[in-house]
Tab-separated table of C-alpha atoms in Angstrom:
chain	number	residue	atom	x	y	z
A	136	MET	CA	99.929	116.019	85.830
A	137	LEU	CA	99.727	119.093	83.530
A	138	ARG	CA	96.869	120.825	83.226
A	139	GLY	CA	96.979	122.502	80.585
A	140	THR	CA	98.672	125.586	78.446
A	141	ARG	CA	96.984	127.795	78.383
A	142	ARG	CA	98.999	131.487	78.856
A	143	SER	CA	98.876	132.902	82.296
A	144	ARG	CA	99.005	136.632	82.700
A	145	VAL	CA	101.854	136.344	85.206
A	146	SER	CA	104.656	139.269	85.516
A	147	SER	CA	106.260	138.522	88.341
A	148	LEU	CA	107.196	135.109	87.943
A	149	GLU	CA	110.303	135.674	86.434
A	150	GLY	CA	111.677	137.613	89.229
A	151	GLY	CA	113.807	136.089	91.852
A	152	LEU	CA	112.518	135.022	95.610
A	153	GLU	CA	113.099	137.765	97.772
A	154	GLU	CA	113.215	135.823	101.265
A	155	GLU	CA	113.594	138.752	103.882
A	156	ALA	CA	111.025	139.808	106.222
A	157	PRO	CA	108.284	137.460	105.221
A	158	PRO	CA	104.800	138.518	106.299
A	159	GLN	CA	102.927	136.927	109.150
A	160	ALA	CA	99.441	134.661	109.044
A	161	ALA	CA	96.660	137.538	109.241
A	162	ALA	CA	93.533	137.112	109.469
A	163	GLU	CA	91.573	139.487	107.109
A	164	PRO	CA	93.374	141.437	104.889
A	165	PRO	CA	92.794	145.035	105.401
A	166	ALA	CA	90.077	147.256	103.537
A	167	TYR	CA	90.288	148.938	100.161
A	168	LEU	CA	88.238	150.250	97.272
A	169	GLU	CA	86.496	147.845	94.678
A	170	CYS	CA	88.343	147.457	91.738
A	171	PRO	CA	87.403	144.952	88.099
A	172	TRP	CA	89.262	141.819	89.768
A	173	GLN	CA	86.880	141.580	92.479
A	174	THR	CA	84.191	141.693	90.661
A	175	GLU	CA	85.372	138.924	87.928
A	176	ALA	CA	86.278	136.840	90.977
A	177	ALA	CA	82.957	137.286	92.517
A	178	ALA	CA	81.436	135.448	89.283
A	179	GLU	CA	83.358	132.089	90.837
A	180	GLN	CA	83.335	130.655	94.172
A	181	THR	CA	86.287	131.660	96.485
A	182	LEU	CA	87.157	128.681	98.045
A	183	LEU	CA	90.546	130.838	100.009
A	184	ARG	CA	91.271	134.519	100.974
A	185	GLY	CA	94.907	135.767	102.721
A	186	ILE	CA	97.593	137.638	102.565
A	187	PHE	CA	100.904	136.869	101.350
A	188	GLU	CA	104.138	138.388	99.913
A	189	ILE	CA	104.747	137.730	96.064
A	190	GLY	CA	107.994	139.440	95.518
A	191	ARG	CA	108.520	142.209	96.841
A	192	ASP	CA	104.820	143.427	97.715
A	193	SER	CA	102.579	141.655	100.618
A	194	CYS	CA	99.639	140.860	98.568
A	195	ASP	CA	95.539	140.137	99.123
A	196	VAL	CA	95.018	137.041	97.399
A	197	VAL	CA	91.811	134.807	96.538
A	198	LEU	CA	92.157	131.582	95.666
A	199	SER	CA	88.762	130.440	93.601
A	200	GLU	CA	88.189	127.022	92.080
A	201	ARG	CA	89.736	127.993	88.448
A	202	THR	CA	91.687	130.845	89.243
A	203	LEU	CA	94.695	132.155	91.664
A	204	ARG	CA	94.577	136.143	91.916
A	205	TRP	CA	96.409	138.862	93.803
A	206	ARG	CA	97.080	142.375	93.849
A	207	PRO	CA	99.420	144.850	96.682
A	208	ILE	CA	97.733	145.671	99.183
A	209	ARG	CA	97.501	149.284	99.114
A	210	PRO	CA	95.481	151.792	101.955
A	211	GLU	CA	92.306	153.462	101.382
A	212	ARG	CA	91.704	156.800	99.505
A	213	PRO	CA	92.098	158.893	102.505
A	214	ALA	CA	88.532	161.094	103.281
A	215	GLY	CA	87.128	163.533	101.443
A	216	ASP	CA	90.365	163.649	98.628
A	217	SER	CA	89.172	163.141	95.575
A	218	LYS	CA	92.521	163.790	94.041
A	219	PHE	CA	93.869	160.264	95.769
A	220	THR	CA	93.943	157.328	93.084
A	221	LEU	CA	93.680	153.770	93.743
A	222	GLN	CA	96.417	151.925	91.449
A	223	CYS	CA	94.845	148.441	91.161
A	224	LYS	CA	97.420	146.016	89.973
A	225	GLU	CA	96.173	142.947	89.746
A	226	GLU	CA	97.421	139.602	88.468
A	227	PHE	CA	96.256	136.148	88.343
A	228	ILE	CA	96.903	132.249	86.864
A	229	GLU	CA	94.851	129.718	85.845
A	230	LEU	CA	95.140	126.535	87.993
A	231	GLN	CA	94.950	124.334	84.803
A	232	ASP	CA	98.388	125.719	84.242
A	233	VAL	CA	99.378	124.397	87.498
A	234	PHE	CA	100.683	121.166	87.663
A	235	SER	CA	102.330	120.911	90.965
A	236	VAL	CA	102.546	122.397	94.494
A	237	LYS	CA	105.085	122.160	97.507
A	238	LEU	CA	105.560	123.724	100.770
A	239	LYS	CA	108.451	125.754	100.430
A	240	ARG	CA	111.668	125.472	103.515
A	241	ARG	CA	114.619	126.888	104.179
A	242	PHE	CA	117.124	123.903	105.266
A	243	SER	CA	120.332	124.998	107.368
A	244	VAL	CA	122.838	122.449	109.266
A	245	ARG	CA	120.801	121.446	111.904
A	246	GLN	CA	117.779	121.822	110.843
A	247	GLN	CA	118.156	118.369	108.156
A	248	LYS	CA	114.850	116.838	108.639
A	249	SER	CA	111.637	120.068	108.892
A	250	GLY	CA	113.495	123.097	108.129
A	251	THR	CA	111.859	126.363	108.102
A	252	LEU	CA	108.904	127.040	106.579
A	253	LEU	CA	108.905	130.226	104.100
A	254	GLY	CA	105.048	129.891	102.108
A	255	ILE	CA	104.112	128.189	99.197
A	256	THR	CA	105.589	127.161	96.132
A	257	LEU	CA	103.749	126.674	92.849
A	258	PHE	CA	104.864	125.544	90.009
A	259	ILE	CA	103.317	126.394	86.345
A	260	CYS	CA	103.468	125.679	82.899
A	261	LEU	CA	103.747	128.717	80.777
A	262	LYS	CA	103.416	129.210	76.650
A	263	LYS	CA	105.848	131.006	75.004
A	264	GLU	CA	105.913	131.441	71.088
A	265	GLN	CA	106.130	129.349	68.445
A	266	ASN	CA	103.975	126.808	70.830
A	267	LYS	CA	107.047	126.491	73.373
A	268	LEU	CA	106.592	125.719	76.926
A	269	LYS	CA	108.070	126.729	79.871
A	270	ASN	CA	108.451	125.852	83.608
A	271	SER	CA	108.480	128.872	86.308
A	272	THR	CA	107.218	129.160	89.872
A	273	LEU	CA	105.717	131.028	92.359
A	274	ASP	CA	106.289	131.776	95.336
A	275	LEU	CA	103.862	132.956	97.858
A	276	ILE	CA	105.875	133.393	100.819
A	277	ASN	CA	103.943	133.137	104.763
A	278	LEU	CA	105.850	131.810	108.059
A	279	SER	CA	102.860	130.222	109.335
A	280	GLU	CA	102.476	126.558	109.522
A	281	ASP	CA	99.091	126.306	110.028
A	282	TYR	CA	98.140	129.112	107.461
A	283	CYS	CA	99.929	127.600	104.768
A	284	ASP	CA	99.199	124.131	105.420
A	285	THR	CA	94.926	125.446	105.038
A	286	TRP	CA	96.174	126.624	101.756
A	287	PHE	CA	98.552	123.958	100.438
A	288	ARG	CA	95.916	121.712	101.229
A	289	GLN	CA	93.431	123.112	99.290
A	290	PHE	CA	96.066	123.149	95.821
A	291	LYS	CA	96.525	120.097	96.617
A	292	LYS	CA	93.023	119.150	96.405
A	293	ILE	CA	91.985	121.013	93.523
A	294	LEU	CA	95.338	119.572	91.501
A	295	ALA	CA	94.142	116.257	92.598
A	296	VAL	CA	93.518	113.778	89.242
A	297	THR	CA	92.172	110.907	91.536
A	298	GLU	CA	89.240	113.182	93.176
A	299	TYR	CA	88.082	110.495	95.990
A	300	GLU	CA	89.661	107.542	97.534
A	301	GLY	CA	89.073	104.437	95.574
A	302	HIS	CA	88.834	106.663	92.254
A	303	ALA	CA	92.113	104.720	90.808
A	304	VAL	CA	90.754	101.436	91.030
A	305	SER	CA	87.837	103.162	89.204
A	306	LEU	CA	89.825	104.729	86.285
A	307	LEU	CA	91.514	101.898	85.859
A	308	GLN	CA	88.743	99.608	85.104
A	309	GLU	CA	87.336	101.683	82.656
A	310	CYS	CA	90.241	103.468	80.553
A	311	GLU	CA	91.484	101.129	77.212
A	312	LEU	CA	95.163	99.991	78.214
A	313	GLN	CA	96.517	98.830	75.584
A	314	GLY	CA	98.146	101.884	73.819
A	315	PHE	CA	99.938	103.244	77.222
A	316	ASP	CA	103.459	102.490	78.082
A	317	GLY	CA	103.094	102.241	81.933
A	318	VAL	CA	101.260	104.429	84.624
A	319	VAL	CA	102.312	107.244	86.914
A	320	CYS	CA	101.517	108.073	89.594
A	321	VAL	CA	102.261	111.087	91.799
A	322	GLY	CA	101.104	110.762	95.325
A	323	GLY	CA	102.000	108.967	98.727
A	324	ASP	CA	101.725	106.334	100.436
A	325	GLY	CA	98.250	105.662	99.771
A	326	SER	CA	97.955	106.350	96.255
A	327	ALA	CA	100.813	104.800	95.074
A	328	SER	CA	98.932	101.945	97.296
A	329	GLU	CA	95.517	102.243	95.245
A	330	VAL	CA	97.153	102.841	91.714
A	331	ALA	CA	98.784	99.168	92.103
A	332	HIS	CA	96.150	97.375	93.927
A	333	ALA	CA	93.700	99.112	91.036
A	334	LEU	CA	96.553	97.467	88.334
A	335	LEU	CA	96.738	94.247	89.516
A	336	LEU	CA	92.846	94.097	90.303
A	337	ARG	CA	92.604	95.116	86.580
A	338	ALA	CA	94.950	91.959	85.421
A	339	GLN	CA	93.055	89.395	86.953
A	340	LYS	CA	89.640	90.474	85.172
A	341	ASN	CA	91.318	90.212	81.934
A	342	ALA	CA	92.499	87.306	82.703
A	343	GLY	CA	89.379	85.939	84.060
A	344	MET	CA	89.896	85.501	86.629
A	345	GLU	CA	88.075	85.524	90.359
A	346	THR	CA	89.831	87.603	93.242
A	347	ASP	CA	88.532	85.967	96.370
A	348	GLY	CA	90.470	83.691	97.888
A	349	ILE	CA	93.292	83.767	94.639
A	350	LEU	CA	96.003	81.767	95.052
A	351	SER	CA	97.730	82.448	91.966
A	352	PRO	CA	97.601	85.758	90.668
A	353	VAL	CA	98.702	87.031	87.497
A	354	ARG	CA	101.284	89.691	86.869
A	355	ALA	CA	100.371	93.339	86.611
A	356	GLN	CA	100.380	94.036	82.915
A	357	LEU	CA	101.883	97.516	83.291
A	358	PRO	CA	104.659	99.208	85.143
A	359	LEU	CA	104.171	101.466	87.745
A	360	GLY	CA	105.948	104.689	88.080
A	361	LEU	CA	106.116	106.265	91.271
A	362	ILE	CA	106.893	109.806	91.917
A	363	PRO	CA	107.321	110.457	96.001
A	364	ALA	CA	104.564	113.507	97.183
A	365	GLY	CA	103.126	112.466	100.209
A	366	SER	CA	104.716	112.880	103.790
A	367	THR	CA	105.726	109.353	103.928
A	368	ASN	CA	106.333	107.672	100.712
A	369	VAL	CA	107.959	104.391	102.209
A	370	LEU	CA	107.087	102.552	99.253
A	371	ALA	CA	109.285	105.695	96.577
A	372	HIS	CA	111.993	105.652	99.292
A	373	SER	CA	112.253	101.972	99.477
A	374	LEU	CA	112.436	101.049	95.877
A	375	HIS	CA	114.636	104.325	95.362
A	376	GLY	CA	117.210	104.462	97.970
A	377	LEU	CA	115.428	108.092	99.327
A	378	PRO	CA	112.547	109.783	98.383
A	379	HIS	CA	113.908	112.145	95.630
A	380	VAL	CA	111.481	113.132	92.851
A	381	VAL	CA	114.499	113.279	90.035
A	382	THR	CA	115.915	110.318	90.980
A	383	ALA	CA	111.859	108.497	90.403
A	384	THR	CA	111.937	110.715	87.634
A	385	LEU	CA	114.918	109.700	85.948
A	386	HIS	CA	114.364	105.769	86.796
A	387	ILE	CA	110.377	106.042	84.882
A	388	ILE	CA	112.502	108.046	81.893
A	389	MET	CA	115.651	105.575	81.409
A	390	GLY	CA	112.883	102.866	81.426
A	391	HIS	CA	114.824	100.867	84.508
A	392	LEU	CA	112.454	98.355	85.821
A	393	GLN	CA	112.682	96.880	89.037
A	394	GLN	CA	110.115	93.221	89.908
A	395	VAL	CA	108.506	93.755	93.474
A	396	ASP	CA	106.603	91.026	95.367
A	397	VAL	CA	103.358	91.735	96.519
A	398	CYS	CA	100.472	91.169	99.358
A	399	THR	CA	97.141	89.718	99.245
A	400	PHE	CA	94.786	90.590	102.199
A	401	ASN	CA	91.741	88.338	102.488
A	402	THR	CA	89.476	88.279	105.632
A	403	MET	CA	86.191	85.857	105.496
A	404	GLY	CA	87.329	84.661	102.321
A	405	LYS	CA	86.992	87.321	100.519
A	406	LEU	CA	90.271	90.035	99.158
A	407	VAL	CA	90.163	93.295	100.440
A	408	ARG	CA	92.811	94.166	98.762
A	409	PHE	CA	96.353	94.086	96.760
A	410	GLY	CA	99.158	95.840	99.503
A	411	PHE	CA	103.234	96.187	100.243
A	412	SER	CA	102.678	96.105	103.730
A	413	ALA	CA	100.742	96.175	106.998
A	414	MET	CA	100.673	96.917	111.196
A	415	PHE	CA	98.291	95.440	113.310
A	416	GLY	CA	97.413	96.734	117.093
A	417	PHE	CA	99.260	99.592	118.238
A	418	GLY	CA	100.177	100.671	113.940
A	419	GLY	CA	96.338	100.030	113.238
A	420	ARG	CA	95.312	102.011	116.284
A	421	THR	CA	97.432	105.366	115.702
A	422	LEU	CA	96.313	105.226	112.201
A	423	ALA	CA	92.340	105.300	113.383
A	424	LEU	CA	93.007	108.062	115.687
A	425	ALA	CA	94.940	110.193	113.522
A	426	GLU	CA	92.225	109.162	110.554
A	427	LYS	CA	89.844	111.872	112.866
A	428	TYR	CA	91.977	114.630	113.041
A	429	ARG	CA	91.983	115.451	109.003
A	430	TRP	CA	91.909	118.756	109.897
A	431	MET	CA	95.962	119.199	111.313
A	432	SER	CA	99.230	119.187	109.393
A	433	PRO	CA	100.537	115.357	108.118
A	434	SER	CA	102.997	115.814	110.584
A	435	GLN	CA	101.003	117.523	113.771
A	436	ARG	CA	98.567	114.777	112.915
A	437	ARG	CA	100.983	111.445	113.121
A	438	ASP	CA	102.612	112.760	116.399
A	439	PHE	CA	99.331	113.725	118.088
A	440	ALA	CA	98.210	109.865	116.857
A	441	VAL	CA	101.069	108.567	118.324
A	442	ILE	CA	101.448	110.211	121.874
A	443	LYS	CA	97.371	109.268	122.163
A	444	ALA	CA	97.326	106.134	120.985
A	445	LEU	CA	100.384	105.313	123.409
A	446	THR	CA	98.871	106.692	126.600
A	447	LYS	CA	96.125	104.446	125.910
A	448	LEU	CA	98.634	101.328	125.261
A	449	LYS	CA	96.741	98.875	125.194
A	450	PRO	CA	97.473	94.551	123.654
A	451	GLU	CA	95.698	92.286	121.601
A	452	ASP	CA	94.588	89.007	122.200
A	453	CYS	CA	95.319	87.266	119.040
A	454	GLU	CA	96.392	84.232	117.295
A	455	ILE	CA	99.254	84.305	115.084
A	456	SER	CA	99.407	81.252	112.661
A	457	PHE	CA	102.367	81.282	110.181
A	458	LEU	CA	104.036	79.515	106.700
A	459	PRO	CA	107.933	80.345	107.192
A	460	PHE	CA	110.337	81.154	104.558
A	461	ASN	CA	111.501	78.466	102.633
A	462	ASN	CA	114.221	79.693	100.520
A	463	SER	CA	114.997	76.275	99.063
A	464	TRP	CA	111.984	76.416	97.102
A	465	ASN	CA	112.511	77.905	93.795
A	466	ILE	CA	111.061	81.630	93.808
A	467	GLN	CA	109.798	81.602	89.889
A	468	GLU	CA	108.208	78.579	90.341
A	469	ARG	CA	106.832	80.346	93.855
A	470	SER	CA	105.203	82.717	91.889
A	471	ALA	CA	104.013	80.684	89.211
A	472	GLN	CA	102.818	77.702	91.541
A	473	GLY	CA	102.228	78.898	94.851
A	474	SER	CA	103.662	76.770	97.743
A	475	PRO	CA	103.900	72.799	96.982
A	476	ASP	CA	100.953	71.843	98.248
A	477	SER	CA	103.148	68.475	100.384
A	478	ASP	CA	104.797	70.904	102.896
A	479	TYR	CA	101.687	73.379	102.798
A	480	ASN	CA	99.840	72.207	105.819
A	481	GLU	CA	102.900	70.486	108.295
A	482	GLN	CA	104.943	73.932	107.736
A	483	TRP	CA	102.140	75.777	109.544
A	484	GLN	CA	103.568	78.215	112.804
A	485	THR	CA	101.468	79.025	115.518
A	486	ILE	CA	101.827	81.386	118.254
A	487	GLN	CA	99.423	82.662	121.157
A	488	GLY	CA	99.516	85.781	123.552
A	489	GLN	CA	98.711	89.507	124.104
A	490	PHE	CA	100.015	91.665	121.234
A	491	LEU	CA	100.916	95.500	121.659
A	492	ASN	CA	101.457	95.130	117.715
A	493	VAL	CA	102.327	93.133	114.749
A	494	SER	CA	103.744	94.286	111.480
A	495	ILE	CA	103.756	92.364	108.095
A	496	MET	CA	106.011	93.646	105.101
A	497	ALA	CA	107.199	92.689	101.461
A	498	ILE	CA	109.831	95.809	101.448
A	499	PRO	CA	111.969	97.444	103.388
A	500	CYS	CA	109.743	100.283	104.517
A	501	LEU	CA	112.353	103.048	104.661
A	502	CYS	CA	111.250	106.214	105.747
A	503	SER	CA	112.145	109.458	107.080
A	504	VAL	CA	111.821	108.562	110.802
A	505	ALA	CA	113.210	104.548	109.882
A	506	PRO	CA	116.424	105.573	107.673
A	507	ARG	CA	117.420	101.697	108.260
A	508	GLY	CA	113.865	100.712	107.878
A	509	LEU	CA	110.660	99.572	110.081
A	510	ALA	CA	112.163	95.804	108.382
A	511	PRO	CA	115.415	96.247	107.434
A	512	ASN	CA	116.449	92.395	106.825
A	513	THR	CA	113.438	92.440	103.746
A	514	ARG	CA	114.231	93.063	100.332
A	515	LEU	CA	111.444	94.244	97.326
A	516	ASN	CA	111.802	90.579	96.060
A	517	ASN	CA	113.258	87.927	97.886
A	518	GLY	CA	110.205	86.154	97.919
A	519	SER	CA	109.965	86.372	101.622
A	520	MET	CA	107.981	88.928	103.878
A	521	ALA	CA	108.775	90.087	107.715
A	522	LEU	CA	106.493	89.154	110.437
A	523	ILE	CA	107.312	91.910	113.131
A	524	ILE	CA	105.670	90.515	117.228
A	525	ALA	CA	105.871	92.954	119.692
A	526	ARG	CA	104.725	90.817	122.605
A	527	ASN	CA	102.723	92.810	126.107
A	528	THR	CA	105.287	94.999	127.759
A	529	SER	CA	105.307	98.470	130.140
A	530	ARG	CA	104.824	101.536	128.372
A	531	PRO	CA	108.259	102.857	128.417
A	532	GLU	CA	110.257	99.774	127.046
A	533	PHE	CA	107.945	99.501	123.958
A	534	ILE	CA	108.577	103.160	123.626
A	535	LYS	CA	112.312	102.367	123.562
A	536	HIS	CA	111.601	99.871	120.663
A	537	LEU	CA	110.108	102.644	118.713
A	538	LYS	CA	113.211	104.621	119.268
A	539	ARG	CA	115.092	102.452	118.027
A	540	TYR	CA	113.965	103.127	114.214
A	541	ALA	CA	115.262	105.883	114.475
A	542	SER	CA	118.972	104.820	115.531
A	543	MET	CA	121.273	102.695	113.994
A	544	GLN	CA	121.101	100.329	116.886
A	545	ASN	CA	119.101	97.113	116.376
A	546	GLN	CA	115.633	97.539	117.194
A	547	PHE	CA	114.418	94.046	117.344
A	548	ASN	CA	117.025	93.757	120.179
A	549	PHE	CA	114.165	93.513	122.905
A	550	PRO	CA	112.716	90.152	124.914
A	551	PHE	CA	109.750	90.799	124.047
A	552	VAL	CA	110.233	91.399	119.979
A	553	GLU	CA	109.947	88.635	118.003
A	554	THR	CA	110.745	88.207	114.689
A	555	TYR	CA	110.104	85.540	111.377
A	556	THR	CA	110.826	86.228	107.879
A	557	VAL	CA	107.327	84.552	106.773
A	558	GLU	CA	105.417	83.657	103.394
A	559	GLU	CA	102.114	83.624	104.574
A	560	VAL	CA	100.164	84.720	107.677
A	561	ARG	CA	96.856	84.763	109.444
A	562	VAL	CA	96.208	87.199	112.207
A	563	ARG	CA	93.220	86.315	114.483
A	564	PRO	CA	92.221	88.501	117.460
A	565	ARG	CA	90.335	86.450	120.147
A	566	ASN	CA	88.644	88.764	121.223
A	567	ARG	CA	85.134	90.157	119.909
A	568	THR	CA	86.113	93.835	119.751
A	569	SER	CA	89.133	95.715	118.932
A	570	GLY	CA	91.128	97.263	122.674
A	571	TYR	CA	90.999	100.091	119.987
A	572	ASN	CA	87.312	101.681	120.978
A	573	PRO	CA	86.465	104.842	119.167
A	574	GLU	CA	83.970	105.597	121.376
A	575	GLU	CA	86.032	106.718	123.692
A	576	GLU	CA	87.486	109.588	121.244
A	577	GLU	CA	85.790	113.198	121.317
A	578	GLY	CA	83.558	113.612	119.255
A	579	SER	CA	83.167	110.348	117.991
A	580	HIS	CA	79.760	107.854	117.326
A	581	GLU	CA	81.534	105.423	116.279
A	582	THR	CA	81.296	101.529	117.662
A	583	ALA	CA	84.144	99.242	117.795
A	584	SER	CA	81.706	96.206	117.106
A	585	GLU	CA	80.027	97.084	113.810
A	586	ASP	CA	83.577	97.892	112.836
A	587	GLY	CA	86.098	95.512	113.391
A	588	PHE	CA	89.769	95.361	114.302
A	589	PRO	CA	92.042	99.083	112.890
A	590	TRP	CA	94.671	98.094	110.049
A	591	ASN	CA	97.421	100.283	108.743
A	592	VAL	CA	97.856	98.919	105.252
A	593	ASP	CA	99.834	101.101	103.124
A	594	GLY	CA	99.151	103.897	105.062
A	595	ASP	CA	95.711	103.205	104.364
A	596	LEU	CA	92.822	102.758	107.180
A	597	MET	CA	91.184	98.826	106.747
A	598	TRP	CA	88.668	97.105	109.414
A	599	ALA	CA	88.717	93.901	109.926
A	600	PRO	CA	85.725	92.283	111.005
A	601	SER	CA	87.557	89.255	111.705
A	602	GLU	CA	90.993	86.700	110.919
A	603	VAL	CA	92.690	88.582	108.046
A	604	HIS	CA	94.953	86.046	105.550
A	605	VAL	CA	98.171	87.602	103.527
A	606	ARG	CA	99.741	86.255	101.540
A	607	LEU	CA	102.672	86.748	99.688
A	608	HIS	CA	103.273	86.279	95.783
A	609	PRO	CA	106.372	86.947	94.562
A	610	ARG	CA	107.535	89.625	91.623
A	611	LEU	CA	104.024	90.443	90.648
A	612	ILE	CA	104.369	93.898	90.041
A	613	SER	CA	106.846	96.135	87.789
A	614	LEU	CA	108.238	99.138	89.399
A	615	TYR	CA	110.441	101.823	87.760
A	616	GLY	CA	113.170	101.849	89.456
A	617	GLY	CA	116.876	100.873	89.854
A	618	THR	CA	118.400	97.443	90.566
A	619	MET	CA	118.513	95.463	94.085
A	620	GLU	CA	122.837	96.136	93.733
A	621	GLU	CA	122.036	100.208	93.404
A	622	MET	CA	119.484	100.017	96.215
A	623	SER	CA	122.388	98.982	98.599
A	624	ASP	CA	125.105	101.016	97.270
A	625	SER	CA	122.461	104.311	98.081
A	626	LYS	CA	122.089	102.374	101.622
A	627	GLU	CA	125.326	102.490	102.658
A	628	THR	CA	126.164	106.612	100.878
A	629	CYS	CA	123.118	108.314	102.236
A	630	HIS	CA	123.636	111.166	104.519
A	631	CYS	CA	120.967	110.322	106.507
A	632	LEU	CA	122.848	106.872	107.928
A	633	LYS	CA	125.897	108.079	108.818
């Protein structure tokens, strides 16, 4: 995601990072005399202003739409002292030269997951002599989680290639793809799923196929590469065995391809999207709650939504129909023709009742909170989905079930949990509205009857007014990644599973 190669006026980028005594967050920088850099910055809209340690100096930092400017903080001119002069040393980088950003943390043996926040790191492309390019970094040091998260989200917003939800679909529908070998997505699960959906929609359009009620969609024309840069990175984690940027990048460079199963999600006879996993009930409500608190950091928002959804835990009255997986059917034939019609209607099974959560997953869904995966018995391209159902039970028992995902114990070893290996699923709520009622949430003016039922599809919120039909399509897209054997090896040696 290189934004440009113009020379940036940065003298401190080559130096090392001094991590001792970083500054705490400050609401407003101290007053000082006006300098020329303030006049230049005034011509642009100031997005954020605050204090960070850069190099060895505490600096007043101003972020605008096109530049990041900073200068060491100096005291005001003493009253009546005409000999006192203020040294105005300003530096800046143009944001078109910044290609990535991350939160900088220090990890210790006892901090395997989150680590201690140090600040923000910007990755910059500098133009050297003879048109050579060089990557460098700029560290903005501040220990406040909330403070850094505000700046981090603003940087991510500025650097985003896609500017709004659905933008990837619009871009890939319009651009010419013949001259490309693949598409690379830098982002989290939502971005990755959106690009995969866009590639598959484009393939159907090029083949002249209608997407609504589609039984046998054509494969995506270009492979998709995923470089994890989100908060969970379930898809990249499942593909590579770990959410590692260098590993993901090298798979793309080496051209390693892995065919992956994809699901279609249809409601009322219309295709809603292509995707890899979905949750209904507790999983959908939790995401719907989290979306109402976007001002929080991702980790805070997720934890808050889980706790709030657990306090108002309610089952959904549903009828679930599914077609069990038949491994005697050849995957290649089913991917081209679908399931044999003679057995299609006879094999369907139906269950009814009160369900706390329904998970439908075509991939293992590995993540930091579930190192074995939310669906550990599923593979990327074995032609089946995992249907995991949690029937109504007490809150303490359901919490025990959730906690099992983070351990090596069997998370399905509960009397209220049922698992099935399936090819298709229909989930039909028997209530007119969801047990989740947004009107109960503070500041909300929505009604459940207007939106229907919340679903979590690959980390994106989808509202379905009625029945949702999920169908698996074997090996519908190629992703840059290792083989299944390599993935199994990485699972066995991964430190997080010991």
